[in-house]
């Protein structure tokens, strides 16, 4: 005998494509009760999906209000300074990241506020750099190698993996790479703010300028939210700025 088919008057014509029931003429439900059950199941699922969509819509619409109501959340979302990837790294030990020619130091852009800095010397100096202290590293600024001041983007620290890979490339090209965590990032004191980022970057810039050979270029490499905070007043000294 012919297998039972879907009753057209019960199912309507949109059964196809729902993924739940097969084509109208497919022998899926062998008797009448299964037909009804199948159709009820479809309606129940549709109801659930509708409810879920309403919840998602509500969450989607309320996010801007929540952010507006709580500016601290907004600041966190913009600066992402609480994101530390990788989390368990000791910023005092750049050697752990494979940087055997990098010195970790702390500078004070404001009294009582310390920010963490890494100074990587050009890779060809790595042998000389073994077991050297801050004085030796500072003295290398007077060598004939240009300096790149690396301003990292929001989220993460100066020890972020992709950043470390970039320091290695830049130092292997013969540059000093100086990078730091703005106040509120990494192991630096304070909390993040646009003003703080600007003044920290300017502070390091001036600190470097005082120690470098005056004729040597100081390049600034910045990302994302740093593009509007880079030291505009010093653009005449910028030889090149890379801001993807
Ligand atoms: C130290 O770092 C330099 C530059 O990245 C690298 O060429 C060298 O192999 C490293 N030396 C050791 C012992 O890891």
PDB file of C-alpha atoms and ligand atoms in Angstrom:
ATOM      1  CA  UNK A   1       0.000   0.000   0.000  1.00  0.00           C
ATOM      2  CA  UNK A   2       0.966   3.632  -0.510  1.00  0.00           C
ATOM      3  CA  UNK A   3       2.720   5.172   2.561  1.00  0.00           C
ATOM      4  CA  UNK A   4       0.801   7.965   4.336  1.00  0.00           C
ATOM      5  CA  UNK A   5       1.599  11.482   3.273  1.00  0.00           C
ATOM      6  CA  UNK A   6       1.435  14.827   5.108  1.00  0.00           C
ATOM      7  CA  UNK A   7      -2.127  16.241   5.199  1.00  0.00           C
ATOM      8  CA  UNK A   8      -1.896  19.527   3.361  1.00  0.00           C
ATOM      9  CA  UNK A   9      -4.683  21.213   5.353  1.00  0.00           C
ATOM     10  CA  UNK A  10      -2.854  20.557   8.673  1.00  0.00           C
ATOM     11  CA  UNK A  11       0.675  21.498   7.820  1.00  0.00           C
ATOM     12  CA  UNK A  12       0.278  24.401   5.461  1.00  0.00           C
ATOM     13  CA  UNK A  13       2.818  24.707   2.717  1.00  0.00           C
ATOM     14  CA  UNK A  14       5.931  25.828   4.572  1.00  0.00           C
ATOM     15  CA  UNK A  15       7.016  22.476   5.884  1.00  0.00           C
ATOM     16  CA  UNK A  16       9.828  22.313   3.416  1.00  0.00           C
ATOM     17  CA  UNK A  17      13.078  23.759   4.570  1.00  0.00           C
ATOM     18  CA  UNK A  18      12.192  23.799   8.254  1.00  0.00           C
ATOM     19  CA  UNK A  19      14.641  21.002   8.783  1.00  0.00           C
ATOM     20  CA  UNK A  20      12.351  19.379  11.311  1.00  0.00           C
ATOM     21  CA  UNK A  21       9.845  17.590   9.104  1.00  0.00           C
ATOM     22  CA  UNK A  22      10.661  16.256   5.688  1.00  0.00           C
ATOM     23  CA  UNK A  23       8.792  16.973   2.542  1.00  0.00           C
ATOM     24  CA  UNK A  24       5.024  16.884   2.623  1.00  0.00           C
ATOM     25  CA  UNK A  25       4.857  13.618   0.723  1.00  0.00           C
ATOM     26  CA  UNK A  26       7.654  11.883   2.621  1.00  0.00           C
ATOM     27  CA  UNK A  27       6.630   8.829   4.677  1.00  0.00           C
ATOM     28  CA  UNK A  28       8.039  10.393   7.864  1.00  0.00           C
ATOM     29  CA  UNK A  29       5.086  10.095  10.241  1.00  0.00           C
ATOM     30  CA  UNK A  30       3.505   6.702   9.785  1.00  0.00           C
ATOM     31  CA  UNK A  31       0.117   7.450  11.418  1.00  0.00           C
ATOM     32  CA  UNK A  32      -2.208  10.303  12.380  1.00  0.00           C
ATOM     33  CA  UNK A  33      -0.982  10.783  15.991  1.00  0.00           C
ATOM     34  CA  UNK A  34       2.609  11.068  14.849  1.00  0.00           C
ATOM     35  CA  UNK A  35       1.497  13.699  12.347  1.00  0.00           C
ATOM     36  CA  UNK A  36      -0.037  15.753  15.144  1.00  0.00           C
ATOM     37  CA  UNK A  37       2.966  15.186  17.423  1.00  0.00           C
ATOM     38  CA  UNK A  38       5.331  16.253  14.739  1.00  0.00           C
ATOM     39  CA  UNK A  39       3.374  19.404  14.121  1.00  0.00           C
ATOM     40  CA  UNK A  40       3.169  20.214  17.855  1.00  0.00           C
ATOM     41  CA  UNK A  41       6.900  19.669  18.217  1.00  0.00           C
ATOM     42  CA  UNK A  42       7.440  22.120  15.397  1.00  0.00           C
ATOM     43  CA  UNK A  43       5.224  24.751  17.029  1.00  0.00           C
ATOM     44  CA  UNK A  44       6.930  24.273  20.438  1.00  0.00           C
ATOM     45  CA  UNK A  45      10.349  24.771  18.942  1.00  0.00           C
ATOM     46  CA  UNK A  46       9.193  27.817  17.026  1.00  0.00           C
ATOM     47  CA  UNK A  47       7.884  29.294  20.259  1.00  0.00           C
ATOM     48  CA  UNK A  48      11.189  28.690  21.998  1.00  0.00           C
ATOM     49  CA  UNK A  49      13.147  30.224  19.161  1.00  0.00           C
ATOM     50  CA  UNK A  50      10.851  33.254  19.204  1.00  0.00           C
ATOM     51  CA  UNK A  51      11.333  33.702  22.941  1.00  0.00           C
ATOM     52  CA  UNK A  52      15.084  33.370  22.573  1.00  0.00           C
ATOM     53  CA  UNK A  53      15.076  35.993  19.828  1.00  0.00           C
ATOM     54  CA  UNK A  54      13.147  38.361  22.092  1.00  0.00           C
ATOM     55  CA  UNK A  55      15.705  37.900  24.886  1.00  0.00           C
ATOM     56  CA  UNK A  56      18.584  38.481  22.489  1.00  0.00           C
ATOM     57  CA  UNK A  57      16.891  41.579  21.119  1.00  0.00           C
ATOM     58  CA  UNK A  58      16.382  42.898  24.640  1.00  0.00           C
ATOM     59  CA  UNK A  59      20.042  42.321  25.561  1.00  0.00           C
ATOM     60  CA  UNK A  60      21.166  43.904  22.302  1.00  0.00           C
ATOM     61  CA  UNK A  61      19.054  47.001  22.836  1.00  0.00           C
ATOM     62  CA  UNK A  62      19.951  47.419  26.506  1.00  0.00           C
ATOM     63  CA  UNK A  63      23.753  47.239  26.099  1.00  0.00           C
ATOM     64  CA  UNK A  64      24.161  50.884  24.993  1.00  0.00           C
ATOM     65  CA  UNK A  65      22.024  52.042  27.931  1.00  0.00           C
ATOM     66  CA  UNK A  66      24.033  50.015  30.446  1.00  0.00           C
ATOM     67  CA  UNK A  67      27.292  51.378  29.043  1.00  0.00           C
ATOM     68  CA  UNK A  68      25.931  54.909  29.110  1.00  0.00           C
ATOM     69  CA  UNK A  69      24.752  54.512  32.706  1.00  0.00           C
ATOM     70  CA  UNK A  70      28.050  53.110  33.962  1.00  0.00           C
ATOM     71  CA  UNK A  71      30.989  55.074  32.506  1.00  0.00           C
ATOM     72  CA  UNK A  72      33.496  52.831  34.280  1.00  0.00           C
ATOM     73  CA  UNK A  73      32.350  49.939  32.103  1.00  0.00           C
ATOM     74  CA  UNK A  74      32.762  52.178  29.094  1.00  0.00           C
ATOM     75  CA  UNK A  75      36.340  53.036  30.067  1.00  0.00           C
ATOM     76  CA  UNK A  76      37.133  49.367  30.566  1.00  0.00           C
ATOM     77  CA  UNK A  77      35.704  48.473  27.172  1.00  0.00           C
ATOM     78  CA  UNK A  78      37.664  51.205  25.450  1.00  0.00           C
ATOM     79  CA  UNK A  79      41.001  50.651  27.169  1.00  0.00           C
ATOM     80  CA  UNK A  80      40.704  46.870  27.738  1.00  0.00           C
ATOM     81  CA  UNK A  81      43.564  47.267  30.184  1.00  0.00           C
ATOM     82  CA  UNK A  82      42.243  44.415  32.346  1.00  0.00           C
ATOM     83  CA  UNK A  83      42.824  41.990  29.485  1.00  0.00           C
ATOM     84  CA  UNK A  84      46.201  40.391  30.036  1.00  0.00           C
ATOM     85  CA  UNK A  85      47.227  37.948  27.360  1.00  0.00           C
ATOM     86  CA  UNK A  86      49.123  35.863  28.248  1.00  0.00           C
ATOM     87  CA  UNK A  87      48.091  36.203  31.881  1.00  0.00           C
ATOM     88  CA  UNK A  88      50.864  34.419  33.728  1.00  0.00           C
ATOM     89  CA  UNK A  89      53.909  36.255  32.550  1.00  0.00           C
ATOM     90  CA  UNK A  90      56.399  38.058  34.750  1.00  0.00           C
ATOM     91  CA  UNK A  91      56.946  41.426  33.094  1.00  0.00           C
ATOM     92  CA  UNK A  92      60.122  41.804  35.169  1.00  0.00           C
ATOM     93  CA  UNK A  93      61.661  38.940  33.210  1.00  0.00           C
ATOM     94  CA  UNK A  94      61.598  39.630  29.459  1.00  0.00           C
ATOM     95  CA  UNK A  95      64.042  36.735  29.126  1.00  0.00           C
ATOM     96  CA  UNK A  96      61.092  34.400  29.756  1.00  0.00           C
ATOM     97  CA  UNK A  97      59.675  35.645  26.463  1.00  0.00           C
ATOM     98  CA  UNK A  98      62.887  34.821  24.642  1.00  0.00           C
ATOM     99  CA  UNK A  99      64.163  38.409  24.827  1.00  0.00           C
ATOM    100  CA  UNK A 100      67.755  37.878  25.981  1.00  0.00           C
ATOM    101  CA  UNK A 101      68.775  41.463  25.141  1.00  0.00           C
ATOM    102  CA  UNK A 102      65.960  43.331  26.887  1.00  0.00           C
ATOM    103  CA  UNK A 103      66.067  45.287  30.124  1.00  0.00           C
ATOM    104  CA  UNK A 104      63.021  45.876  32.330  1.00  0.00           C
ATOM    105  CA  UNK A 105      62.938  49.217  34.133  1.00  0.00           C
ATOM    106  CA  UNK A 106      60.472  51.575  35.790  1.00  0.00           C
ATOM    107  CA  UNK A 107      60.129  55.282  35.103  1.00  0.00           C
ATOM    108  CA  UNK A 108      58.112  57.908  36.969  1.00  0.00           C
ATOM    109  CA  UNK A 109      56.170  60.214  34.661  1.00  0.00           C
ATOM    110  CA  UNK A 110      54.604  61.664  37.814  1.00  0.00           C
ATOM    111  CA  UNK A 111      55.830  61.565  41.391  1.00  0.00           C
ATOM    112  CA  UNK A 112      54.857  58.256  42.935  1.00  0.00           C
ATOM    113  CA  UNK A 113      53.557  56.789  39.684  1.00  0.00           C
ATOM    114  CA  UNK A 114      55.771  54.103  38.170  1.00  0.00           C
ATOM    115  CA  UNK A 115      55.320  52.670  34.724  1.00  0.00           C
ATOM    116  CA  UNK A 116      56.991  49.537  33.385  1.00  0.00           C
ATOM    117  CA  UNK A 117      59.319  49.865  30.392  1.00  0.00           C
ATOM    118  CA  UNK A 118      61.225  47.389  28.252  1.00  0.00           C
ATOM    119  CA  UNK A 119      64.326  48.414  26.387  1.00  0.00           C
ATOM    120  CA  UNK A 120      65.483  45.955  23.730  1.00  0.00           C
ATOM    121  CA  UNK A 121      68.866  46.686  22.177  1.00  0.00           C
ATOM    122  CA  UNK A 122      69.590  45.849  18.523  1.00  0.00           C
ATOM    123  CA  UNK A 123      69.819  42.080  18.169  1.00  0.00           C
ATOM    124  CA  UNK A 124      73.447  42.156  17.032  1.00  0.00           C
ATOM    125  CA  UNK A 125      74.345  43.380  20.542  1.00  0.00           C
ATOM    126  CA  UNK A 126      72.722  40.424  22.297  1.00  0.00           C
ATOM    127  CA  UNK A 127      76.000  38.821  23.388  1.00  0.00           C
ATOM    128  CA  UNK A 128      77.228  42.062  24.969  1.00  0.00           C
ATOM    129  CA  UNK A 129      73.885  42.497  26.689  1.00  0.00           C
ATOM    130  CA  UNK A 130      74.143  39.361  28.830  1.00  0.00           C
ATOM    131  CA  UNK A 131      74.011  40.115  32.581  1.00  0.00           C
ATOM    132  CA  UNK A 132      74.204  43.866  32.007  1.00  0.00           C
ATOM    133  CA  UNK A 133      72.443  46.372  34.240  1.00  0.00           C
ATOM    134  CA  UNK A 134      70.395  49.472  33.535  1.00  0.00           C
ATOM    135  CA  UNK A 135      73.446  51.722  33.224  1.00  0.00           C
ATOM    136  CA  UNK A 136      74.842  49.642  30.402  1.00  0.00           C
ATOM    137  CA  UNK A 137      71.499  49.595  28.604  1.00  0.00           C
ATOM    138  CA  UNK A 138      71.120  53.362  28.971  1.00  0.00           C
ATOM    139  CA  UNK A 139      74.620  53.911  27.605  1.00  0.00           C
ATOM    140  CA  UNK A 140      73.689  52.024  24.420  1.00  0.00           C
ATOM    141  CA  UNK A 141      71.346  54.818  23.368  1.00  0.00           C
ATOM    142  CA  UNK A 142      74.410  56.797  22.362  1.00  0.00           C
ATOM    143  CA  UNK A 143      75.374  54.126  19.825  1.00  0.00           C
ATOM    144  CA  UNK A 144      74.616  54.763  16.181  1.00  0.00           C
ATOM    145  CA  UNK A 145      71.381  52.800  16.175  1.00  0.00           C
ATOM    146  CA  UNK A 146      68.010  54.475  15.695  1.00  0.00           C
ATOM    147  CA  UNK A 147      65.276  53.964  18.273  1.00  0.00           C
ATOM    148  CA  UNK A 148      61.694  52.822  17.814  1.00  0.00           C
ATOM    149  CA  UNK A 149      59.278  53.859  20.516  1.00  0.00           C
ATOM    150  CA  UNK A 150      56.561  51.240  20.397  1.00  0.00           C
ATOM    151  CA  UNK A 151      53.167  52.358  21.732  1.00  0.00           C
ATOM    152  CA  UNK A 152      51.094  49.249  22.143  1.00  0.00           C
ATOM    153  CA  UNK A 153      47.377  49.135  21.426  1.00  0.00           C
ATOM    154  CA  UNK A 154      44.606  48.697  23.941  1.00  0.00           C
ATOM    155  CA  UNK A 155      44.367  45.343  25.745  1.00  0.00           C
ATOM    156  CA  UNK A 156      47.296  43.273  26.871  1.00  0.00           C
ATOM    157  CA  UNK A 157      50.712  44.299  28.095  1.00  0.00           C
ATOM    158  CA  UNK A 158      54.128  45.063  26.672  1.00  0.00           C
ATOM    159  CA  UNK A 159      54.799  41.316  27.002  1.00  0.00           C
ATOM    160  CA  UNK A 160      52.016  40.251  24.619  1.00  0.00           C
ATOM    161  CA  UNK A 161      53.192  37.479  22.340  1.00  0.00           C
ATOM    162  CA  UNK A 162      52.596  39.202  19.001  1.00  0.00           C
ATOM    163  CA  UNK A 163      54.294  42.318  20.361  1.00  0.00           C
ATOM    164  CA  UNK A 164      57.334  40.346  21.488  1.00  0.00           C
ATOM    165  CA  UNK A 165      57.602  38.846  17.988  1.00  0.00           C
ATOM    166  CA  UNK A 166      57.609  42.353  16.574  1.00  0.00           C
ATOM    167  CA  UNK A 167      60.324  43.573  19.003  1.00  0.00           C
ATOM    168  CA  UNK A 168      62.462  40.676  17.814  1.00  0.00           C
ATOM    169  CA  UNK A 169      61.969  41.573  14.165  1.00  0.00           C
ATOM    170  CA  UNK A 170      62.621  45.284  14.736  1.00  0.00           C
ATOM    171  CA  UNK A 171      65.682  44.674  16.890  1.00  0.00           C
ATOM    172  CA  UNK A 172      67.070  42.214  14.346  1.00  0.00           C
ATOM    173  CA  UNK A 173      66.821  45.076  11.828  1.00  0.00           C
ATOM    174  CA  UNK A 174      69.182  47.091  14.017  1.00  0.00           C
ATOM    175  CA  UNK A 175      66.787  49.218  16.062  1.00  0.00           C
ATOM    176  CA  UNK A 176      66.501  49.805  19.753  1.00  0.00           C
ATOM    177  CA  UNK A 177      62.911  49.015  20.694  1.00  0.00           C
ATOM    178  CA  UNK A 178      61.478  50.829  23.686  1.00  0.00           C
ATOM    179  CA  UNK A 179      58.015  49.826  24.814  1.00  0.00           C
ATOM    180  CA  UNK A 180      56.054  50.435  27.975  1.00  0.00           C
ATOM    181  CA  UNK A 181      52.715  49.880  29.653  1.00  0.00           C
ATOM    182  CA  UNK A 182      50.654  53.029  30.138  1.00  0.00           C
ATOM    183  CA  UNK A 183      49.423  53.740  33.626  1.00  0.00           C
ATOM    184  CA  UNK A 184      46.710  51.212  34.400  1.00  0.00           C
ATOM    185  CA  UNK A 185      48.147  48.565  32.045  1.00  0.00           C
ATOM    186  CA  UNK A 186      50.398  45.645  32.890  1.00  0.00           C
ATOM    187  CA  UNK A 187      52.426  46.253  36.054  1.00  0.00           C
ATOM    188  CA  UNK A 188      52.275  50.046  35.756  1.00  0.00           C
ATOM    189  CA  UNK A 189      50.621  52.029  38.548  1.00  0.00           C
ATOM    190  CA  UNK A 190      47.487  54.113  38.232  1.00  0.00           C
ATOM    191  CA  UNK A 191      44.329  53.727  36.200  1.00  0.00           C
ATOM    192  CA  UNK A 192      43.876  54.246  32.475  1.00  0.00           C
ATOM    193  CA  UNK A 193      42.809  57.514  30.923  1.00  0.00           C
ATOM    194  CA  UNK A 194      43.403  59.254  27.635  1.00  0.00           C
ATOM    195  CA  UNK A 195      45.251  62.070  29.376  1.00  0.00           C
ATOM    196  CA  UNK A 196      47.428  59.523  31.199  1.00  0.00           C
ATOM    197  CA  UNK A 197      48.277  57.697  27.987  1.00  0.00           C
ATOM    198  CA  UNK A 198      49.246  60.926  26.275  1.00  0.00           C
ATOM    199  CA  UNK A 199      51.427  62.173  29.077  1.00  0.00           C
ATOM    200  CA  UNK A 200      53.076  58.777  29.577  1.00  0.00           C
ATOM    201  CA  UNK A 201      53.913  58.562  25.870  1.00  0.00           C
ATOM    202  CA  UNK A 202      55.263  62.134  25.864  1.00  0.00           C
ATOM    203  CA  UNK A 203      57.263  61.460  28.982  1.00  0.00           C
ATOM    204  CA  UNK A 204      58.982  58.409  27.483  1.00  0.00           C
ATOM    205  CA  UNK A 205      59.525  60.299  24.252  1.00  0.00           C
ATOM    206  CA  UNK A 206      61.311  63.130  26.091  1.00  0.00           C
ATOM    207  CA  UNK A 207      63.218  60.643  28.248  1.00  0.00           C
ATOM    208  CA  UNK A 208      64.528  58.972  25.084  1.00  0.00           C
ATOM    209  CA  UNK A 209      65.305  62.231  23.320  1.00  0.00           C
ATOM    210  CA  UNK A 210      67.482  63.325  26.240  1.00  0.00           C
ATOM    211  CA  UNK A 211      69.495  60.119  26.082  1.00  0.00           C
ATOM    212  CA  UNK A 212      69.798  59.651  22.350  1.00  0.00           C
ATOM    213  CA  UNK A 213      72.279  61.028  19.902  1.00  0.00           C
ATOM    214  CA  UNK A 214      70.575  64.218  18.678  1.00  0.00           C
ATOM    215  CA  UNK A 215      71.139  63.358  15.034  1.00  0.00           C
ATOM    216  CA  UNK A 216      69.574  59.908  15.275  1.00  0.00           C
ATOM    217  CA  UNK A 217      65.958  59.389  14.300  1.00  0.00           C
ATOM    218  CA  UNK A 218      63.375  58.348  16.867  1.00  0.00           C
ATOM    219  CA  UNK A 219      60.546  56.473  15.215  1.00  0.00           C
ATOM    220  CA  UNK A 220      57.158  56.013  16.776  1.00  0.00           C
ATOM    221  CA  UNK A 221      55.201  52.854  16.147  1.00  0.00           C
ATOM    222  CA  UNK A 222      51.633  53.104  17.409  1.00  0.00           C
ATOM    223  CA  UNK A 223      48.363  51.232  17.204  1.00  0.00           C
ATOM    224  CA  UNK A 224      44.628  51.776  17.291  1.00  0.00           C
ATOM    225  CA  UNK A 225      43.639  54.087  20.105  1.00  0.00           C
ATOM    226  CA  UNK A 226      47.153  55.493  20.242  1.00  0.00           C
ATOM    227  CA  UNK A 227      46.782  57.091  16.842  1.00  0.00           C
ATOM    228  CA  UNK A 228      44.978  60.059  18.336  1.00  0.00           C
ATOM    229  CA  UNK A 229      47.197  60.276  21.383  1.00  0.00           C
ATOM    230  CA  UNK A 230      50.589  60.259  19.739  1.00  0.00           C
ATOM    231  CA  UNK A 231      52.585  63.381  20.456  1.00  0.00           C
ATOM    232  CA  UNK A 232      51.369  65.730  17.743  1.00  0.00           C
ATOM    233  CA  UNK A 233      53.491  68.579  19.046  1.00  0.00           C
ATOM    234  CA  UNK A 234      56.581  66.638  18.080  1.00  0.00           C
ATOM    235  CA  UNK A 235      55.587  65.666  14.568  1.00  0.00           C
ATOM    236  CA  UNK A 236      58.535  67.529  13.110  1.00  0.00           C
ATOM    237  CA  UNK A 237      60.776  64.923  14.683  1.00  0.00           C
ATOM    238  CA  UNK A 238      58.725  61.976  13.457  1.00  0.00           C
ATOM    239  CA  UNK A 239      60.426  60.337  10.543  1.00  0.00           C
ATOM    240  CA  UNK A 240      57.820  57.667  10.122  1.00  0.00           C
ATOM    241  CA  UNK A 241      54.662  56.580  11.865  1.00  0.00           C
ATOM    242  CA  UNK A 242      53.032  53.273  11.215  1.00  0.00           C
ATOM    243  CA  UNK A 243      49.373  53.149  12.137  1.00  0.00           C
ATOM    244  CA  UNK A 244      47.476  50.288  10.547  1.00  0.00           C
TER     245      UNK A 244
HETATM  246  C1  LIG B   1      69.535  35.772  22.008  1.00  0.00           C
HETATM  247  O1  LIG B   1      68.734  36.594  21.163  1.00  0.00           O
HETATM  248  C2  LIG B   1      69.235  36.750  19.852  1.00  0.00           C
HETATM  249  C3  LIG B   1      68.371  37.765  19.139  1.00  0.00           C
HETATM  250  O2  LIG B   1      67.020  37.450  19.218  1.00  0.00           O
HETATM  251  C4  LIG B   1      69.271  35.404  19.168  1.00  0.00           C
HETATM  252  O3  LIG B   1      69.805  35.536  17.869  1.00  0.00           O
HETATM  253  C5  LIG B   1      70.143  34.465  19.973  1.00  0.00           C
HETATM  254  O4  LIG B   1      70.114  33.178  19.401  1.00  0.00           O
HETATM  255  C6  LIG B   1      69.650  34.390  21.425  1.00  0.00           C
HETATM  256  N1  LIG B   1      70.618  33.610  22.184  1.00  0.00           N
HETATM  257  C7  LIG B   1      70.252  32.640  22.991  1.00  0.00           C
HETATM  258  C8  LIG B   1      71.344  31.945  23.727  1.00  0.00           C
HETATM  259  O5  LIG B   1      69.091  32.326  23.141  1.00  0.00           O
END
